[in-house]
PDB file of C-alpha atoms and ligand atoms in Angstrom:
ATOM      1  CA  MET A   1       7.244  -5.303 -12.281  1.00  0.00           C
ATOM      2  CA  ASN A   2       8.621  -1.838 -12.983  1.00  0.00           C
ATOM      3  CA  LEU A   3       8.605   1.703 -11.617  1.00  0.00           C
ATOM      4  CA  HIS A   4       7.893   3.526 -14.895  1.00  0.00           C
ATOM      5  CA  GLU A   5       4.505   4.874 -13.743  1.00  0.00           C
ATOM      6  CA  TYR A   6       5.907   5.841 -10.326  1.00  0.00           C
ATOM      7  CA  SER A   7       8.711   7.794 -11.956  1.00  0.00           C
ATOM      8  CA  ARG A   8       6.467   9.327 -14.653  1.00  0.00           C
ATOM      9  CA  LYS A   9       4.254  10.885 -11.991  1.00  0.00           C
ATOM     10  CA  ARG A  10       6.959  12.471 -10.069  1.00  0.00           C
ATOM     11  CA  ASP A  11       9.556  15.198 -10.446  1.00  0.00           C
ATOM     12  CA  PHE A  12      12.488  14.159  -8.296  1.00  0.00           C
ATOM     13  CA  SER A  13      13.999  17.686  -8.482  1.00  0.00           C
ATOM     14  CA  LYS A  14      10.921  18.753  -6.460  1.00  0.00           C
ATOM     15  CA  THR A  15       9.669  15.949  -4.307  1.00  0.00           C
ATOM     16  CA  PRO A  16      11.656  14.371  -1.430  1.00  0.00           C
ATOM     17  CA  GLU A  17      10.186  10.946  -2.322  1.00  0.00           C
ATOM     18  CA  PRO A  18      12.955   8.307  -3.146  1.00  0.00           C
ATOM     19  CA  ARG A  19      13.644   7.527  -6.730  1.00  0.00           C
ATOM     20  CA  GLY A  20      14.442   3.954  -5.936  1.00  0.00           C
ATOM     21  CA  SER A  21      14.758   1.001  -8.246  1.00  0.00           C
ATOM     22  CA  VAL A  22      13.408  -2.517  -8.556  1.00  0.00           C
ATOM     23  CA  LYS A  23      15.330  -4.524  -6.108  1.00  0.00           C
ATOM     24  CA  ILE A  24      14.734  -8.007  -4.653  1.00  0.00           C
ATOM     25  CA  GLY A  25      14.833  -7.782  -0.945  1.00  0.00           C
ATOM     26  CA  THR A  26      16.482 -10.228   1.338  1.00  0.00           C
ATOM     27  CA  GLY A  27      14.699 -11.636   4.386  1.00  0.00           C
ATOM     28  CA  ALA A  28      11.095 -11.413   5.265  1.00  0.00           C
ATOM     29  CA  PRO A  29       9.006  -9.126   3.000  1.00  0.00           C
ATOM     30  CA  VAL A  30       8.069  -5.833   4.566  1.00  0.00           C
ATOM     31  CA  PHE A  31       4.890  -3.834   4.622  1.00  0.00           C
ATOM     32  CA  VAL A  32       4.081  -0.280   5.505  1.00  0.00           C
ATOM     33  CA  VAL A  33       1.015   1.752   6.082  1.00  0.00           C
ATOM     34  CA  GLN A  34       1.404   5.460   5.419  1.00  0.00           C
ATOM     35  CA  GLU A  35      -1.050   8.090   6.499  1.00  0.00           C
ATOM     36  CA  HIS A  36      -1.162  10.571   3.640  1.00  0.00           C
ATOM     37  CA  HIS A  37      -2.581  14.069   4.384  1.00  0.00           C
ATOM     38  CA  SER A  38      -3.173  14.943   0.703  1.00  0.00           C
ATOM     39  CA  ARG A  39      -6.232  16.765  -0.677  1.00  0.00           C
ATOM     40  CA  HIS A  40      -8.199  13.648   0.022  1.00  0.00           C
ATOM     41  CA  HIS A  41      -6.832  12.173   3.308  1.00  0.00           C
ATOM     42  CA  HIS A  42      -6.214   8.459   3.030  1.00  0.00           C
ATOM     43  CA  PHE A  43      -3.855   5.645   3.974  1.00  0.00           C
ATOM     44  CA  ASP A  44      -1.518   3.801   1.647  1.00  0.00           C
ATOM     45  CA  LEU A  45      -0.959   0.087   2.221  1.00  0.00           C
ATOM     46  CA  ARG A  46       2.195  -1.212   0.538  1.00  0.00           C
ATOM     47  CA  LEU A  47       3.417  -4.875   0.442  1.00  0.00           C
ATOM     48  CA  GLU A  48       6.937  -5.875  -0.737  1.00  0.00           C
ATOM     49  CA  HIS A  49       6.490  -8.158  -3.697  1.00  0.00           C
ATOM     50  CA  GLU A  50       8.829  -9.115  -6.532  1.00  0.00           C
ATOM     51  CA  GLY A  51      11.242  -6.185  -5.908  1.00  0.00           C
ATOM     52  CA  VAL A  52       8.705  -3.399  -5.505  1.00  0.00           C
ATOM     53  CA  LEU A  53       6.038  -2.250  -3.025  1.00  0.00           C
ATOM     54  CA  ALA A  54       2.639  -3.267  -4.381  1.00  0.00           C
ATOM     55  CA  SER A  55       0.370  -0.340  -3.324  1.00  0.00           C
ATOM     56  CA  TRP A  56      -3.274   0.422  -2.526  1.00  0.00           C
ATOM     57  CA  ALA A  57      -4.806   3.730  -1.374  1.00  0.00           C
ATOM     58  CA  VAL A  58      -7.319   2.915   1.455  1.00  0.00           C
ATOM     59  CA  PRO A  59      -9.549   5.941   2.181  1.00  0.00           C
ATOM     60  CA  LYS A  60     -10.772   4.624   5.580  1.00  0.00           C
ATOM     61  CA  GLY A  61      -7.590   2.924   6.700  1.00  0.00           C
ATOM     62  CA  VAL A  62      -6.809  -0.756   7.397  1.00  0.00           C
ATOM     63  CA  PRO A  63      -9.596  -2.311   9.430  1.00  0.00           C
ATOM     64  CA  GLU A  64      -8.295  -3.620  12.797  1.00  0.00           C
ATOM     65  CA  SER A  65     -11.281  -5.916  13.393  1.00  0.00           C
ATOM     66  CA  PRO A  66     -12.774  -8.643  11.132  1.00  0.00           C
ATOM     67  CA  GLU A  67     -16.273  -7.004  10.889  1.00  0.00           C
ATOM     68  CA  LYS A  68     -15.183  -4.283   8.474  1.00  0.00           C
ATOM     69  CA  LYS A  69     -14.476  -4.488   4.783  1.00  0.00           C
ATOM     70  CA  HIS A  70     -12.725  -1.433   3.405  1.00  0.00           C
ATOM     71  CA  LEU A  71     -12.202  -0.265  -0.175  1.00  0.00           C
ATOM     72  CA  ALA A  72      -8.600  -0.373  -1.323  1.00  0.00           C
ATOM     73  CA  VAL A  73      -7.737   1.155  -4.711  1.00  0.00           C
ATOM     74  CA  ARG A  74      -4.678  -0.294  -6.405  1.00  0.00           C
ATOM     75  CA  THR A  75      -2.069   2.368  -7.324  1.00  0.00           C
ATOM     76  CA  GLU A  76       1.272   2.277  -8.974  1.00  0.00           C
ATOM     77  CA  ASP A  77       4.023   0.151  -7.650  1.00  0.00           C
ATOM     78  CA  HIS A  78       6.486   2.024  -5.400  1.00  0.00           C
ATOM     79  CA  PRO A  79      10.187   1.416  -4.821  1.00  0.00           C
ATOM     80  CA  LEU A  80      11.136  -0.588  -1.744  1.00  0.00           C
ATOM     81  CA  ALA A  81      12.857   2.539  -0.374  1.00  0.00           C
ATOM     82  CA  TYR A  82       9.393   4.059  -0.041  1.00  0.00           C
ATOM     83  CA  ALA A  83       8.674   1.847   2.956  1.00  0.00           C
ATOM     84  CA  ASP A  84      10.904   4.308   5.059  1.00  0.00           C
ATOM     85  CA  PHE A  85       9.580   7.520   3.582  1.00  0.00           C
ATOM     86  CA  GLU A  86       8.062  10.214   5.702  1.00  0.00           C
ATOM     87  CA  GLY A  87       8.018  13.819   4.690  1.00  0.00           C
ATOM     88  CA  THR A  88       6.080  16.552   2.884  1.00  0.00           C
ATOM     89  CA  ILE A  89       5.361  16.309  -0.901  1.00  0.00           C
ATOM     90  CA  PRO A  90       5.370  20.008  -2.013  1.00  0.00           C
ATOM     91  CA  ASP A  91       2.222  21.842  -3.320  1.00  0.00           C
ATOM     92  CA  GLY A  92       1.718  21.254  -6.981  1.00  0.00           C
ATOM     93  CA  GLU A  93       3.436  17.883  -7.008  1.00  0.00           C
ATOM     94  CA  TYR A  94       1.628  14.508  -7.330  1.00  0.00           C
ATOM     95  CA  GLY A  95       0.177  13.586  -3.932  1.00  0.00           C
ATOM     96  CA  ALA A  96       0.976  16.982  -2.374  1.00  0.00           C
ATOM     97  CA  GLY A  97       0.825  16.816   1.414  1.00  0.00           C
ATOM     98  CA  GLU A  98       2.405  15.153   4.439  1.00  0.00           C
ATOM     99  CA  VAL A  99       3.197  11.423   4.580  1.00  0.00           C
ATOM    100  CA  GLU A 100       3.668   9.766   7.923  1.00  0.00           C
ATOM    101  CA  ILE A 101       4.340   6.064   8.687  1.00  0.00           C
ATOM    102  CA  TRP A 102       1.255   4.722  10.538  1.00  0.00           C
ATOM    103  CA  ASP A 103       2.494   1.110  10.842  1.00  0.00           C
ATOM    104  CA  HIS A 104       5.228  -1.071   9.438  1.00  0.00           C
ATOM    105  CA  GLY A 105       6.628  -4.520   9.946  1.00  0.00           C
ATOM    106  CA  THR A 106       7.091  -7.785   7.964  1.00  0.00           C
ATOM    107  CA  TYR A 107       4.587 -10.241   6.673  1.00  0.00           C
ATOM    108  CA  THR A 108       4.142 -13.818   5.743  1.00  0.00           C
ATOM    109  CA  LEU A 109       2.714 -14.545   2.326  1.00  0.00           C
ATOM    110  CA  ASN A 110      -0.023 -17.259   2.169  1.00  0.00           C
ATOM    111  CA  THR A 111      -1.430 -16.436  -1.332  1.00  0.00           C
ATOM    112  CA  TRP A 112      -0.584 -13.977  -4.172  1.00  0.00           C
ATOM    113  CA  GLU A 113      -3.077 -14.431  -7.049  1.00  0.00           C
ATOM    114  CA  GLU A 114      -4.392 -11.920  -9.598  1.00  0.00           C
ATOM    115  CA  ASP A 115      -7.592 -11.424  -7.665  1.00  0.00           C
ATOM    116  CA  ARG A 116      -6.863 -12.605  -4.147  1.00  0.00           C
ATOM    117  CA  ILE A 117      -4.009 -11.881  -1.754  1.00  0.00           C
ATOM    118  CA  GLU A 118      -3.673 -13.311   1.707  1.00  0.00           C
ATOM    119  CA  VAL A 119      -0.989 -12.180   4.126  1.00  0.00           C
ATOM    120  CA  VAL A 120      -0.190 -12.374   7.856  1.00  0.00           C
ATOM    121  CA  LEU A 121       0.964  -9.044   9.029  1.00  0.00           C
ATOM    122  CA  GLN A 122       3.352  -8.624  11.840  1.00  0.00           C
ATOM    123  CA  GLY A 123       3.311  -4.939  12.593  1.00  0.00           C
ATOM    124  CA  ASN A 124       3.093  -2.826  15.659  1.00  0.00           C
ATOM    125  CA  ARG A 125      -0.620  -2.073  15.240  1.00  0.00           C
ATOM    126  CA  LEU A 126      -1.642  -4.591  12.584  1.00  0.00           C
ATOM    127  CA  ARG A 127      -1.289  -8.179  13.410  1.00  0.00           C
ATOM    128  CA  GLY A 128      -2.956 -11.155  11.996  1.00  0.00           C
ATOM    129  CA  ARG A 129      -4.286 -12.571   8.714  1.00  0.00           C
ATOM    130  CA  TYR A 130      -5.502 -10.143   6.145  1.00  0.00           C
ATOM    131  CA  LEU A 131      -7.142 -10.494   2.799  1.00  0.00           C
ATOM    132  CA  LEU A 132      -7.294  -8.365  -0.256  1.00  0.00           C
ATOM    133  CA  VAL A 133      -9.910  -9.445  -2.831  1.00  0.00           C
ATOM    134  CA  ARG A 134     -10.529  -7.765  -6.150  1.00  0.00           C
ATOM    135  CA  PHE A 135     -13.925  -6.358  -6.379  1.00  0.00           C
ATOM    136  CA  LYS A 136     -14.817  -7.147 -10.009  1.00  0.00           C
ATOM    137  CA  ARG A 137     -18.049  -5.448 -10.336  1.00  0.00           C
ATOM    138  CA  ALA A 138     -16.447  -2.104  -9.611  1.00  0.00           C
ATOM    139  CA  GLY A 139     -13.441  -0.708 -11.434  1.00  0.00           C
ATOM    140  CA  GLU A 140     -10.365  -2.713 -12.452  1.00  0.00           C
ATOM    141  CA  ASN A 141      -8.432  -1.385  -9.580  1.00  0.00           C
ATOM    142  CA  GLU A 142     -10.939  -1.730  -6.820  1.00  0.00           C
ATOM    143  CA  TRP A 143     -10.302  -4.298  -4.018  1.00  0.00           C
ATOM    144  CA  LEU A 144     -11.792  -4.997  -0.639  1.00  0.00           C
ATOM    145  CA  LEU A 145      -9.401  -5.229   2.304  1.00  0.00           C
ATOM    146  CA  PHE A 146     -10.394  -7.010   5.478  1.00  0.00           C
ATOM    147  CA  LYS A 147      -9.036  -8.900   8.438  1.00  0.00           C
ATOM    148  CA  ALA A 148      -9.786 -12.596   8.596  1.00  0.00           C
ATOM    149  CA  LYS A 149     -11.637 -14.157  11.466  1.00  0.00           C
ATOM    150  CA  GLU A 150      -9.106 -16.028  13.578  1.00  0.00           C
TER     151      GLU A 150
HETATM  152 MN1  LIG B   1      -1.228   8.258  -1.081  1.00  0.00          MN
END
């Protein structure tokens, strides 16, 4: 786990995003969903794991009912400090546009495997058991995100 790709993509003299570092958290792991008004509007799901925020861009957002499976594209790990980030990434910078926290909370980890992650989210909007399953026939970074039936 490292933040090299995160740092490489950003100029911290221009973006208000946190520089951050790999840091093992204490207590229950956190998650955040940020609404990102970039050129292609999307949501970013981030799960604290091994000192960073494992991250996925979710064009249609996190499904709130079990009938829907949404595409989630794995992106670079972000620092834990990013879970509190809201603000405007300036024009010309990576991810230019406004970032707002859509939901946040803690989660319980059930499974973290290379191709399958199962968590129980305890957020304000999102609550319950969620799965991320790597969608192998598509690209390397493409996953399906869905809510488990109770
Ligand atoms: Mn984003």
